[in-house]
């Protein structure tokens, strides 16, 4: 039957070949069908994939499975004024897990704990059993930890290269440079300031590329910074104090050349950075400054035009206001000239100066010098000063000798700098600034004559008074001490002091100012005193002695320390 059918359909071609038409037609039909089926299958596959992609595009990402796995963003180097690196990025490895690939969570944790014994078992177990696609286990491992974990061969564990911050100077400049968190974001100090200037926006947009980030140059001189930190750390131990600090200011530009506070912390291992005593006392601590404030009181009296160097103030007996009485620590019990009020640090004489100016004039002068305003500077950790809501006569009297208002040591230093640099108040800066740039934003707050008088008083006090411990041969240092009873739980302590010292040099044309503090110091040896001259003053003198040459101040031994004591008869 089949043979007859083929015979009927066959014909002879032109070349003599036999063509079976039925077979050809059958084969052609099947080929077309296969092509159509194949196209349909591929169309179905691509349609499914496209539909899935469109669906996922409209979904909200599920972040519950663990932290983001993005690479930490770059940060610019931070350098001192001479280009020495204070902070830089380094690469480090961080450990992650893919819980969906973990076979035995208990075994994985048991192995991991041999390398990371501090790991939290319960927390890690929940992460590994979460079924998520990605979870962080430990950030910023050491190279040895990474190598040891790799040798464990745990399935589902992996590493990502991240950036972390490294601080070559360690504790030396910790409060100024600040800290970053585990995601390399600034959380304190200049690190936080840099983020606030736009770096965080660059990081969020993915534009914070290391090669495009220029180093941030600070006004800090690392050499002087080391001296300051070394001296206050030694003073903390020597005087068994709760804290100590110091700042070195360029009075011509307002640049902070060095500033430190102890106790401090190592930013490379900041495990104790949040402890209660870890406070940048220089800018974030509020204190009553004691007799250092008499710098402002004497300057106020001179600048008001109501007093001169020849003015006299009755300090022969205490001043009584209601139930309160104002006494002198070592009173002369007589009428004092204005220079003698400063030299003998007379509380009574200072109160008389404030009385001469008046309550409103007193308050206005301190605000004019920025002492009672929140300081404007790059460092985020700045405290707001406090003052009485209503100034009464007794407030003006006590504030005249440094009790009744609280401010930061850095603000007090800035105010004193204005009394030394020609009368110009300029906000302190932690960035490099020229004298021309500083003068463009400076505010004239006192007259040249007032500045001349204050330079004389500082020099006089170093020659004859309480600032003698800060004298350094050849550098003509002047200054003022401040010993204030420490305020504890709202009451003045009879046993603990907060001591301050301000020094400027060279006094014929001051270039730098040093302000030091000693929080609750004790006498260095039995029988010795705990007043500011014996601790804060000594620290200031040591800082000047070790750093003056680094600051470019040339010694001059052609004449004595400073002022000639004038008789005011």
XYZ file of N, CA and C in Angstrom, residues 38 46 216 231 266 284 368 390 408 410 490 538:
36
model
N 9.284 26.550 19.317
C 10.497 27.079 19.967
C 10.349 28.563 20.269
N 10.945 34.773 28.348
C 11.307 36.183 28.452
C 10.158 37.000 29.023
N 42.158 67.982 54.576
C 41.674 69.130 55.355
C 42.804 69.559 56.289
N 52.335 67.903 78.854
C 52.426 68.685 80.086
C 51.156 68.575 80.937
N 41.990 57.057 73.258
C 42.687 56.717 72.023
C 41.640 56.516 70.940
N 33.877 72.277 76.012
C 32.570 71.724 76.379
C 32.321 71.735 77.878
N 30.060 91.819 75.131
C 30.841 92.384 74.036
C 32.087 91.544 73.753
N 18.609 87.679 86.153
C 18.539 89.095 86.526
C 19.803 89.439 87.300
N 33.381 78.672 79.208
C 34.369 77.644 78.872
C 35.770 78.249 78.913
N 38.105 77.927 76.787
C 38.468 78.434 75.463
C 37.880 79.828 75.243
N 25.882 72.331 93.276
C 25.315 73.652 93.517
C 25.877 74.393 94.710
N 52.406 76.647 86.703
C 53.598 75.839 86.380
C 53.422 75.151 85.027
